[in-house]
Structure formats: C-alpha cells, structure tokens
Amino acid sequence: MKYLVNIRFLSYFLFVFFIFSAQSCNPSAARLPIQSSKKSIASKAMVVSAHPLATKIGLEVMKQGGNAVDAAVAVQFALAVVYPGAGNIGGGGFMIIRTKDGSTDALDFREMAPAAAHRNMYLDADGNVIKGLSLDGHRAAGVPGSVAGMFAAHERYGKNKDISALIAPAFRLAQKGFSISQQEATRLNKFQDAFTKLNTTTPVFVNKKGWKSNDLLRQKELAQTLQAIMDRGTAGFYEGPVADKIVAEMAAGKGIITHQDLKNYEAKWRKPISMPYKDYEVISMPPPSSGGIALAQLLEIASHYPIKSWGFQSVNSSHLIAEAERRVYADRAEHLGDSDFYPVPQKNLLDPAYLRKRMKSYKPSAVSSSEELSAGSFAPPESEETTHFSIVDAEGNAVSITTTLNASYGSKTVVTGAGFLLNNEMDDFSSKPGTPNFYGLIGAEANAIEAGKRMLSSMTPTIVTKDKNLFMVLGTPGGSTIITSVFQTILNVVEYDMGMAEAVAKPRFHHQWLPDQIYYEEGALGEVTIKGLEKLGHQTKLRESIGRVDAILVRADGTLEGGADPRGDDHAEGF
Ligand code: GLY
C-alpha cells in the first residue's frame, strides 16, 4: 500500500516536473501561456477554475488517487500563485462540500476583524467615512483565513494524508515562475502605482518596463512562505517567522493585526443553507455570507412565476427577476451579518409566506413603488475580484469554493519577506450605516464592525442536486453581483435547458436595490427587452462584464460538463 502511495506521488511530481522542464528546456514554450478550454466533457472527474495551471494541478491530484477535497486544497494554493489578483493565502473564502453519500457541509474560512477593530475605525472626527481607509493598504486587512480553511477541510475530508504534497505544486510554481497571460499582464499594469504607493518595499508585482503576456512571474518569497506551511502546517503561517513578518508589516503601515489575532484565527464548520426549487435541492453558504439566504429567497420567489414560458431575458422574466432582486438586496442590507455576533432572522427571511408578502407590491406592468427605496449614489466598481472553482471527483464527491482578497490584489499590500498579498476585506463591513461600500452595497447594525466578527459576504459557492443526485456545482466572483450571477446561471440550466458552458457564457444583468437600476453587460437583455423594461419604469445601464462563473453539470447520461467562463482565462478540464 505504502509502495502504491509512493508511486502515486512519484508520478504526481513527474507532472509538476513536466510543467517546469517544458518551460526551462524550451524558452519559446515558456513564453506561451497554457491555452484555456471553456467547455469540457468527461466521464469521471472535472475541475473548473480561473487558471489552466490550477485546473491541471487539481486534476492531477485526482488522477493520483486524491479526492475532490485534496484537489481543492491543491487548487486553492496554486491559485494563490498563478492568479494573484484573487487567489490567495492572505484572504479567505467559503467551501460547500457534498460527499458521494449525499451528506453536505459548509466551511467558513472568511477573514476576521482583528481584536483592535471597532465600529468607528474608518470614520473621521465628524463621523464621516475616510475615503480609501478600508480599501487601501495595511489597515484594510482582516485576519486571513485561507490557510486555516484548507487545513480544516483536509483534516475532515481529505483522502491523501500528506497535505504538503498538495501544496508542493504551488510552491514550485512560485519558485520557478510561470508565464502570465495577457489578462494578468493588463491587470498587473493597471495597479502598478498602487503597488508602489501601498508597500513599504518594492513587491514582485512591480515591473518598471510594464508587464506583457508571456512574461515570467517568479515569487520566491511566496515560495518560502509555502515551504513554511508545508513544513509546519497552520503554525507555519499563523505563528513563527511568517506571523512575525505579517506583524512587522502591520507596524510599518498602521495596520492592526497582532500575533494574538493570527493565533486565534480558526475556520468554522457551519450548516449549509438548503432549499428546494421544483425538482431540485440547492445547497449554499450560510452567514457570514449573504449568498445562501439571498439565493434561496430569489429561487423561492421565482418558483411561483412562469419564467420558462415567459422566455429567456424577455421583458416579463427580466422584470420579475429585477423586482425579486430589489427586495432581496434590501433585506440583505438590513438583516444580514455574521450570525455569531448578530441574530440574523434566517428562518423568517426564508419563510415562503414572508416572501409572498414581500412580492405583494410586485406589479407585472410597472416597477413597484420606490417609496420603500431611499436615494443612493454609486459608481460601478473598477473590478470585483474574487475567484471560484468547482470540482467533482470520480467517486462523486463535489466541492464548490469561492475565495477572495476582496478587490483586485486586495489591499495591494504585500507582506515584506513573505511575498503574499493582504486582503482588503474590512471594506465588506458596513463602515457607517447607509454609506455604500466598494460594491455600492449598504449595510446596517447587522454588519457593523466588531472585534472578532466576520464581514458580510456575497460569495455563493453552491451545489445543486436533482432527485437526490449531484446535478450542478457552481459559483462566481463579482462582489455584489455574485448572488444574481449564480441565480441566473441556475435558471439558465433548469428553466432554459442550457448546457453548462452555454449557461455560464450567457450575458447577465443585475439589480441590487440601491442604486435603483438594472445593470447589464454587453449582449444581455437585448434592445427590445431594454426598451420594454424602461417602459415599465426601470432605469437601465450598460456596465463591464458581470461575474466569471466556473461550474460543472452532471448530464442525463452521467457525464460531466465543465463550463469555464469565457470572460476570463478560466479553464475546464476533466478525465
Ligand atoms: N469580498 C466580496 C465578498 O465577499 O462578497
């Protein structure tokens, strides 16, 4: 047995070696980023993630006998290297797991407010929000959760006992480097000034000549941090030299995370939100995410209307969806926060009678009265970086993970000597009731800042079953638009009979109550529907792309269809 395991690891390392030997022996190959595939059909297992290298690493883990959770751990660490804008060890996230026997679990590895955090920490003497303080630099960071999360998931569900073997591919990618894509080069170039301004030393992401597609990104300090985690487990990150570097970085930039904050961090197992939708069961994330509750509310409302016969993005179906979203996001603003700190009225919010009452003011022929809406101002955000990946293994275990630094490259601050970016997740708290955050979302008491509390999220990692069998695994980045993207992708499959790749690629639209506006991406809704919605009284606005859904569908014949979002470098592959 031991011999067999060793053979497995040997071939695993051969795969990793293959990646790097291909790059170093053939310079022109090193200059070519791996092509992404947007649709993949496979009979056993599938990974869909934001980067081809991360997808391939997850697949290789499963080929060598690891399960979906082992693969997820490897993909999470790999994304921290190859997708630094959102993949992370300095951020946090959520994981939904459904095992082959049908049991489900939810893991919360969301960041936590440091002990010195308090409700007025981003306000000036007059009680006004100090612009940028919860977004830029050291003070914007919550205590990172990703490393603790991966170890907790692995301890409970991992099959491959040696977690360091799952981190090793990420370590090697960090140490040897990899060729960046055009999209990554563009993103890095966009934030060059911020990287310079918000760091005490020059991070590896600064390139005076500007980044180009195929440039090699090497992250030696990050490799050392990954080595420390491989050697010492969570203590390699939350204690010892890496923790010292985080605390020293805090001191250099008026941050507030302490050694004790790091030592106190723990990932939490929670009970997933589970709700029926027609023949389906939808399993998603409970607080401190708003995703599961909001998605459940949207689906319960939608189940009472003939949106299939109304047609995809018709005036009727789009109007209903926008009206449902307005009400759900208004509930989110008022009632949702970390349920360990605030009594979230989950049962009431999910009560079908309550939701019917909420829709009483819905009129098919006009927008409902805006009396219930207060004025809000909002500029669409520059970017909404988070990342999602979906995995199904050959035994039928499924994992859905959404993970984030919040904005692109988080706070833009890299821990000196440790090579990883810190999140700016503190902005997901409500710094001041009624004042919009980065995503234009407003909040109230439920999401006020408190020491040790976790900030409200929109991340919605989701698994759908049909007749008690695995049916779909999905999720997306996109800040406040996450919930509506997951909702619309589910509808695309279950109501409009689309395959996974088509459902993921379809243009989307979004309403979040405030601002009182339907945002749509290029190609969404169509001219007739837009005119129809405006006639009903909606305001509509074209915006940049919405979400990057990475999802897996179990088709009627039992094969898996991976759908990787064409909006990014996302890659679906299976075997
Ligand atoms: N940082 C985005 C979210 O958690 O919703």
XYZ file of C-alpha atoms and ligand atoms in Angstrom:
580
model
C 0.000 0.000 0.000
C 2.730 2.384 1.074
C 4.583 1.496 -2.115
C 1.486 2.299 -4.156
C 1.143 5.660 -2.441
C 4.785 6.428 -3.197
C 4.279 5.538 -6.856
C 1.359 7.939 -6.924
C 3.413 10.740 -5.511
C 6.250 9.985 -7.851
C 4.004 10.363 -10.873
C 2.474 13.463 -9.332
C 5.849 15.123 -9.008
C 6.670 13.997 -12.536
C 3.678 16.043 -13.711
C 4.932 19.107 -11.873
C 8.443 18.478 -13.115
C 6.992 18.202 -16.599
C 5.490 21.679 -16.385
C 8.785 23.213 -15.395
C 11.090 21.211 -17.547
C 8.929 22.137 -20.532
C 9.375 25.773 -19.587
C 13.099 25.681 -18.930
C 14.168 23.435 -21.843
C 12.160 25.269 -24.408
C 12.250 29.012 -23.974
C 9.600 29.612 -26.601
C 7.237 27.221 -24.806
C 7.887 29.161 -21.575
C 6.660 32.227 -23.403
C 3.331 30.618 -24.238
C 0.653 30.656 -21.552
C -1.354 27.445 -21.440
C -4.482 27.779 -23.550
C -7.788 27.701 -21.717
C -10.723 25.494 -22.633
C -14.229 26.754 -21.943
C -16.128 23.501 -22.267
C -15.056 20.034 -21.279
C -16.945 16.748 -21.207
C -15.569 13.913 -19.087
C -16.787 10.657 -17.626
C -15.173 10.680 -14.170
C -13.821 13.913 -12.741
C -13.689 17.602 -13.547
C -12.034 20.805 -12.354
C -13.064 24.286 -13.490
C -11.004 27.185 -12.153
C -9.754 30.635 -13.061
C -6.413 29.383 -14.396
C -5.377 26.439 -16.603
C -2.363 25.577 -14.407
C -4.516 25.433 -11.272
C -7.125 23.292 -13.032
C -4.440 20.876 -14.241
C -2.912 20.604 -10.774
C -6.309 19.730 -9.276
C -6.910 17.123 -11.965
C -3.511 15.540 -11.429
C -4.203 15.193 -7.686
C -7.354 13.231 -8.511
C -5.616 11.142 -11.177
C -3.155 10.105 -8.477
C -5.968 8.961 -6.181
C -6.799 12.136 -4.261
C -10.434 13.135 -3.806
C -12.204 16.416 -4.604
C -11.160 17.993 -1.294
C -7.496 17.101 -1.847
C -7.784 18.621 -5.304
C -9.457 21.727 -3.861
C -6.596 22.269 -1.412
C -4.066 21.984 -4.251
C -6.084 24.346 -6.473
C -6.503 26.951 -3.705
C -2.732 27.089 -3.077
C -1.987 27.053 -6.823
C -4.344 29.979 -7.456
C -2.516 31.944 -4.742
C 0.496 31.774 -7.074
C -0.871 31.847 -10.625
C -3.864 34.122 -10.040
C -2.598 36.687 -7.525
C -5.455 39.139 -8.123
C -7.861 36.900 -6.204
C -6.280 33.516 -5.480
C -4.725 33.848 -2.073
C -3.266 32.747 1.200
C -3.769 36.264 2.603
C -7.546 36.271 2.163
C -10.446 33.972 2.923
C -13.449 32.214 1.489
C -16.163 29.622 1.785
C -16.448 25.973 0.783
C -19.521 23.823 0.202
C -18.912 20.095 0.171
C -21.247 17.298 -0.866
C -19.856 13.826 -0.336
C -20.612 10.843 -2.535
C -23.132 9.581 0.081
C -25.101 12.825 -0.134
C -24.092 14.495 3.132
C -23.282 18.193 2.927
C -21.088 20.594 4.864
C -20.100 24.261 4.775
C -16.712 25.654 5.768
C -16.270 29.292 6.695
C -12.696 30.499 6.311
C -13.722 34.126 5.978
C -11.373 36.771 7.330
C -11.983 38.064 10.849
C -11.812 41.593 12.243
C -8.687 41.994 14.400
C -9.164 42.461 18.168
C -8.342 46.172 17.881
C -11.091 46.732 15.272
C -14.116 48.811 16.242
C -17.175 50.245 14.561
C -15.739 53.739 14.017
C -12.286 52.741 12.822
C -12.803 54.119 9.299
C -14.527 57.364 10.358
C -13.068 60.825 10.881
C -13.752 63.072 13.886
C -17.015 64.228 12.260
C -18.199 60.661 11.789
C -17.628 60.603 8.032
C -16.037 57.664 6.230
C -12.362 58.371 5.432
C -12.120 57.536 1.749
C -9.897 54.563 0.947
C -9.009 53.609 4.531
C -10.984 50.357 4.469
C -9.724 49.555 0.956
C -6.086 50.545 0.563
C -3.107 49.270 2.458
C -2.464 47.678 5.826
C -5.480 48.856 7.819
C -7.902 47.360 5.303
C -6.839 43.796 6.056
C -8.794 41.297 8.092
C -7.090 38.287 9.704
C -6.568 35.841 6.800
C -8.481 32.561 6.827
C -7.446 30.602 3.733
C -4.590 28.575 5.219
C -6.646 27.520 8.256
C -9.550 26.731 5.919
C -7.548 24.418 3.691
C -6.134 22.520 6.653
C -9.585 22.185 8.251
C -11.109 20.873 5.012
C -8.249 18.456 4.505
C -8.369 17.186 8.071
C -12.079 16.372 7.872
C -12.424 15.194 4.270
C -9.010 14.724 2.673
C -8.023 11.292 1.420
C -4.392 11.982 0.663
C -2.867 12.130 4.143
C 0.123 14.272 3.175
C -1.134 17.829 2.756
C 2.344 19.125 1.957
C 2.243 17.099 -1.275
C -0.864 19.106 -2.209
C 0.916 22.424 -1.599
C 4.109 21.355 -3.394
C 2.900 22.205 -6.930
C 2.090 25.761 -5.811
C 5.480 26.026 -4.124
C 7.241 25.046 -7.342
C 5.217 27.431 -9.465
C 6.101 30.243 -7.065
C 9.775 29.339 -7.010
C 10.330 28.692 -10.712
C 7.773 31.124 -12.080
C 5.169 30.789 -14.779
C 4.219 32.694 -17.913
C 1.484 35.207 -17.309
C -1.456 35.671 -19.657
C -2.424 38.878 -21.428
C -5.275 39.376 -18.960
C -2.921 39.034 -15.983
C -0.430 41.460 -17.577
C -3.205 44.004 -18.126
C -4.451 43.638 -14.545
C -0.956 43.965 -13.062
C -0.206 47.035 -15.189
C -3.398 48.697 -14.035
C -2.250 48.609 -10.410
C 1.467 49.485 -10.741
C 1.076 52.847 -8.989
C -0.966 51.301 -6.191
C 1.618 48.535 -5.647
C 4.310 51.176 -5.332
C 2.314 53.508 -3.112
C 0.862 50.918 -0.750
C 4.020 48.954 0.003
C 6.984 49.695 2.216
C 9.318 47.717 -0.065
C 9.005 47.045 -3.808
C 6.896 43.923 -4.337
C 7.455 41.385 -7.085
C 4.346 42.684 -8.884
C 6.059 45.968 -9.790
C 7.664 45.908 -13.231
C 9.102 49.226 -14.389
C 9.016 48.153 -18.042
C 5.377 47.124 -17.741
C 4.074 43.554 -17.851
C 3.494 41.722 -21.133
C 1.808 38.477 -21.979
C 4.260 35.536 -21.523
C 6.464 37.375 -19.002
C 7.700 35.056 -16.279
C 6.318 35.826 -12.790
C 8.543 34.373 -10.068
C 7.563 34.721 -6.417
C 10.497 33.466 -4.339
C 9.326 34.969 -1.054
C 5.904 33.414 -1.535
C 7.660 30.092 -2.201
C 9.410 30.390 1.171
C 6.087 31.018 2.887
C 4.555 27.988 1.183
C 7.570 25.959 2.301
C 6.962 27.088 5.896
C 3.327 25.939 5.625
C 4.416 22.604 4.142
C 6.895 22.136 6.983
C 4.830 23.340 9.964
C 1.195 23.268 8.873
C -1.015 26.177 10.002
C 1.663 27.146 12.542
C 3.925 27.854 9.564
C 1.598 30.736 8.703
C -0.169 31.856 11.895
C 2.929 31.566 14.116
C 6.696 31.774 13.772
C 8.636 33.748 11.133
C 5.694 34.282 8.720
C 3.490 35.644 11.530
C 6.414 37.855 12.612
C 6.589 39.257 9.077
C 2.844 39.949 8.991
C 3.011 41.790 12.313
C 6.131 43.728 11.228
C 4.299 44.714 8.029
C 1.393 45.955 10.144
C 3.750 48.108 12.200
C 5.196 49.590 9.010
C 1.800 50.712 7.720
C -0.533 51.429 10.653
C -2.187 48.028 10.388
C -3.728 46.395 13.450
C -3.332 42.603 13.060
C -1.391 41.169 16.018
C 0.294 37.843 16.801
C -2.665 37.011 19.031
C -5.156 37.714 16.199
C -3.273 35.304 13.965
C -3.038 32.621 16.646
C -6.752 32.967 17.452
C -7.962 32.507 13.899
C -9.984 29.397 13.218
C -12.033 28.167 10.291
C -15.616 27.293 11.290
C -17.843 24.456 10.117
C -21.391 25.623 9.536
C -24.700 24.140 8.492
C -25.319 24.866 4.804
C -28.459 26.637 3.634
C -30.531 24.041 1.842
C -33.667 24.890 -0.106
C -35.914 23.153 -2.605
C -36.519 24.592 -6.055
C -39.019 22.494 -8.017
C -37.302 19.082 -8.502
C -34.002 20.411 -7.238
C -32.315 21.000 -3.906
C -29.941 23.946 -3.742
C -27.182 23.864 -1.105
C -25.283 27.060 -0.402
C -23.403 29.159 2.135
C -24.979 30.484 5.368
C -23.861 33.673 7.187
C -21.417 35.316 7.322
C -22.219 35.028 3.636
C -25.434 36.582 2.441
C -25.204 34.328 -0.623
C -27.141 31.272 0.524
C -30.039 33.142 2.097
C -30.357 35.600 -0.798
C -30.167 32.825 -3.403
C -32.804 30.822 -1.507
C -35.084 33.861 -1.389
C -34.650 34.513 -5.119
C -35.365 30.910 -6.070
C -38.406 30.663 -3.801
C -39.822 33.846 -5.357
C -39.026 32.703 -8.923
C -40.674 29.308 -8.371
C -44.118 30.986 -8.340
C -43.846 32.577 -11.787
C -43.838 31.035 -15.295
C -40.397 32.346 -16.184
C -39.759 29.441 -18.555
C -42.739 30.237 -20.757
C -42.031 33.950 -20.467
C -38.681 33.204 -22.157
C -35.006 33.888 -21.514
C -34.376 37.588 -20.785
C -37.819 38.570 -22.044
C -39.365 41.753 -20.623
C -41.575 39.721 -18.270
C -38.902 37.405 -16.900
C -36.261 40.166 -16.597
C -38.733 42.456 -14.841
C -39.672 39.716 -12.355
C -36.020 38.867 -11.715
C -35.103 42.539 -11.198
C -38.043 43.082 -8.842
C -37.137 39.973 -6.821
C -33.508 41.106 -6.642
C -34.511 44.575 -5.392
C -36.386 43.089 -2.459
C -33.759 40.502 -1.617
C -30.893 43.024 -1.620
C -32.951 45.366 0.572
C -33.289 42.508 3.083
C -29.575 41.834 2.787
C -28.710 45.419 3.696
C -30.855 45.387 6.811
C -30.770 41.883 8.222
C -27.579 40.088 7.263
C -24.251 39.878 9.055
C -22.135 37.390 10.990
C -24.676 35.237 12.855
C -22.160 34.616 15.658
C -22.495 38.306 16.532
C -25.949 39.311 15.338
C -29.273 37.455 15.452
C -29.793 37.024 11.702
C -33.512 36.228 11.217
C -32.729 33.350 8.858
C -35.960 31.435 9.448
C -38.132 34.486 8.786
C -36.178 35.503 5.691
C -36.635 32.037 4.184
C -40.286 31.675 5.121
C -42.331 31.323 1.872
C -45.198 33.276 3.485
C -42.828 36.170 4.205
C -41.530 36.127 0.636
C -45.067 36.083 -0.774
C -45.784 39.156 1.329
C -42.625 40.826 0.031
C -43.851 40.285 -3.549
C -47.335 41.677 -2.885
C -46.225 45.062 -4.190
C -44.881 43.467 -7.397
C -46.758 44.592 -10.497
C -46.201 42.818 -13.818
C -46.854 46.052 -15.663
C -44.707 48.563 -13.762
C -41.819 48.904 -11.324
C -43.124 48.798 -7.790
C -43.352 51.973 -5.796
C -39.980 53.445 -4.993
C -41.311 54.835 -1.721
C -39.620 51.941 0.002
C -36.341 52.920 -1.640
C -34.117 55.659 -0.343
C -31.740 57.554 -2.585
C -28.298 56.082 -3.127
C -25.310 57.119 -5.161
C -22.984 54.613 -6.684
C -20.284 54.300 -9.267
C -19.855 50.805 -10.705
C -16.676 49.384 -9.198
C -13.468 49.167 -11.188
C -13.141 45.493 -10.509
C -14.770 42.828 -8.406
C -12.058 40.284 -7.979
C -12.753 37.106 -6.185
C -12.434 33.664 -7.686
C -14.467 30.492 -7.729
C -13.639 26.891 -8.571
C -15.751 23.762 -8.862
C -14.544 20.175 -8.554
C -16.148 16.740 -8.906
C -14.124 13.568 -8.320
C -14.506 10.056 -9.699
C -16.357 8.867 -6.571
C -18.957 11.625 -6.891
C -17.704 13.963 -4.140
C -18.199 17.611 -5.049
C -16.556 20.797 -3.828
C -17.576 24.381 -4.523
C -15.164 27.090 -3.287
C -15.266 30.840 -3.619
C -12.227 32.657 -2.256
C -11.141 36.259 -2.268
C -8.852 39.123 -1.331
C -11.900 41.388 -1.957
C -10.749 43.916 -4.586
C -8.199 43.005 -7.275
C -4.954 42.150 -5.438
C -6.766 43.002 -2.191
C -5.226 45.866 -0.236
C -2.329 45.839 -2.783
C -0.012 45.453 0.203
C 2.421 42.531 0.067
C 3.861 41.193 3.332
C 7.557 42.043 3.085
C 9.682 38.912 3.081
C 6.635 36.633 2.875
C 5.535 37.537 -0.650
C 1.748 37.352 -0.356
C -0.919 39.992 -0.731
C -3.122 41.028 2.163
C -6.858 41.248 1.674
C -8.911 44.447 1.987
C -11.918 42.549 3.263
C -12.626 45.034 6.097
C -14.451 47.077 3.447
C -17.130 44.375 3.348
C -18.245 45.540 6.778
C -20.592 48.470 6.924
C -18.186 51.271 7.926
C -21.154 53.568 8.503
C -24.828 52.618 8.208
C -26.260 53.750 4.885
C -22.887 54.568 3.296
C -22.152 52.353 0.256
C -19.037 50.198 0.258
C -16.824 49.350 -2.761
C -19.683 47.397 -4.329
C -22.274 50.113 -3.685
C -23.795 47.866 -1.016
C -25.109 49.463 2.099
C -25.422 47.839 5.473
C -26.732 48.382 8.957
C -26.173 47.220 12.533
C -26.101 43.566 11.468
C -22.857 44.180 9.594
C -21.231 46.810 11.819
C -17.538 46.282 12.640
C -16.750 44.390 15.850
C -13.577 42.703 17.090
C -13.510 39.044 16.057
C -16.549 39.378 13.780
C -16.575 38.253 10.140
C -17.648 40.736 7.491
C -20.756 40.022 5.436
C -20.010 38.456 2.074
C -21.902 37.852 -1.148
C -19.887 34.756 -2.036
C -22.240 31.959 -3.031
C -20.479 28.643 -3.570
C -23.365 26.342 -4.433
C -24.185 22.718 -5.170
C -27.485 21.648 -6.739
C -28.946 18.151 -6.570
C -31.781 16.649 -8.591
C -33.725 13.680 -7.224
C -31.059 13.445 -4.511
C -28.268 13.060 -7.076
C -25.480 15.527 -7.756
C -26.612 17.886 -10.532
C -24.544 21.072 -10.578
C -21.581 22.713 -8.829
C -21.181 26.442 -9.348
C -20.151 29.851 -8.105
C -18.541 33.062 -9.278
C -16.617 36.192 -8.323
C -18.260 39.577 -8.804
C -18.857 41.256 -5.432
C -22.487 42.189 -5.069
C -23.296 40.611 -8.452
C -22.253 37.144 -7.272
C -25.702 36.203 -5.995
C -27.526 37.290 -9.133
C -24.991 35.555 -11.407
C -25.393 32.251 -9.548
C -29.183 32.668 -9.580
C -29.307 33.381 -13.319
C -26.911 30.541 -14.169
C -29.121 28.064 -12.278
C -32.181 29.385 -14.133
C -30.352 29.107 -17.465
C -29.925 25.372 -16.883
C -33.099 24.352 -15.062
C -35.581 26.681 -16.780
C -33.998 27.384 -20.159
C -32.439 23.949 -20.780
C -28.924 25.217 -21.484
C -25.801 23.098 -21.104
C -23.195 24.234 -18.576
C -20.833 26.065 -20.911
C -23.703 27.916 -22.580
C -25.325 28.823 -19.250
C -22.039 30.210 -17.944
C -21.288 32.213 -21.088
C -24.724 33.860 -21.451
C -24.690 37.614 -20.754
C -26.142 38.619 -17.377
C -27.862 41.525 -15.675
C -28.074 42.679 -12.081
C -30.215 44.717 -9.677
C -29.158 45.263 -6.066
C -31.940 47.528 -4.765
C -29.657 50.535 -4.385
C -28.820 52.083 -6.689
C -32.274 51.625 -8.179
C -31.003 50.482 -11.556
C -30.683 47.389 -13.723
C -27.066 46.900 -14.760
C -26.477 44.719 -17.806
C -23.399 43.565 -19.623
C -22.784 43.732 -23.358
C -25.192 41.413 -25.153
C -27.564 40.952 -22.191
C -31.297 41.641 -22.368
C -31.350 42.857 -25.979
C -32.811 46.047 -27.378
C -36.469 45.002 -27.185
C -36.217 43.905 -23.550
C -34.260 47.017 -22.533
C -36.875 49.266 -24.135
C -39.645 47.183 -22.517
C -38.045 47.426 -19.068
C -37.580 51.171 -19.408
C -41.237 51.494 -20.385
C -42.140 49.724 -17.144
C -40.160 52.380 -15.271
C -36.779 50.687 -14.790
C -33.555 52.557 -15.262
C -31.011 50.510 -17.170
C -27.258 50.910 -17.524
C -24.625 49.081 -19.548
C -21.595 48.104 -17.467
C -18.471 45.982 -17.762
C -18.712 42.210 -17.534
C -20.591 40.578 -14.679
C -19.019 37.609 -12.901
C -16.870 34.681 -14.020
C -18.887 31.573 -13.330
C -16.975 28.282 -13.199
C -19.337 25.338 -13.000
C -19.915 21.635 -13.543
C -23.114 19.927 -14.675
C -23.894 16.234 -14.357
C -25.659 15.463 -17.632
C -28.510 12.992 -18.107
C -26.085 10.312 -19.333
C -23.933 10.706 -16.220
C -21.071 12.517 -17.938
C -19.746 15.772 -16.522
C -19.838 19.035 -18.451
C -17.433 21.681 -17.215
C -18.247 25.275 -18.143
C -15.424 27.815 -17.738
C -16.355 31.449 -18.077
C -15.175 32.981 -21.384
C -14.909 36.358 -19.620
C -11.517 35.262 -18.209
C -8.658 32.780 -18.591
C -10.816 30.202 -16.815
C -10.259 26.588 -17.770
C -12.416 23.454 -17.635
C -10.815 20.043 -17.915
C -11.698 16.540 -16.877
C -10.865 12.890 -17.401
N -15.384 40.468 -0.975
C -16.546 40.172 -1.700
C -17.493 39.318 -0.948
O -17.076 38.604 -0.056
O -18.663 39.368 -1.199
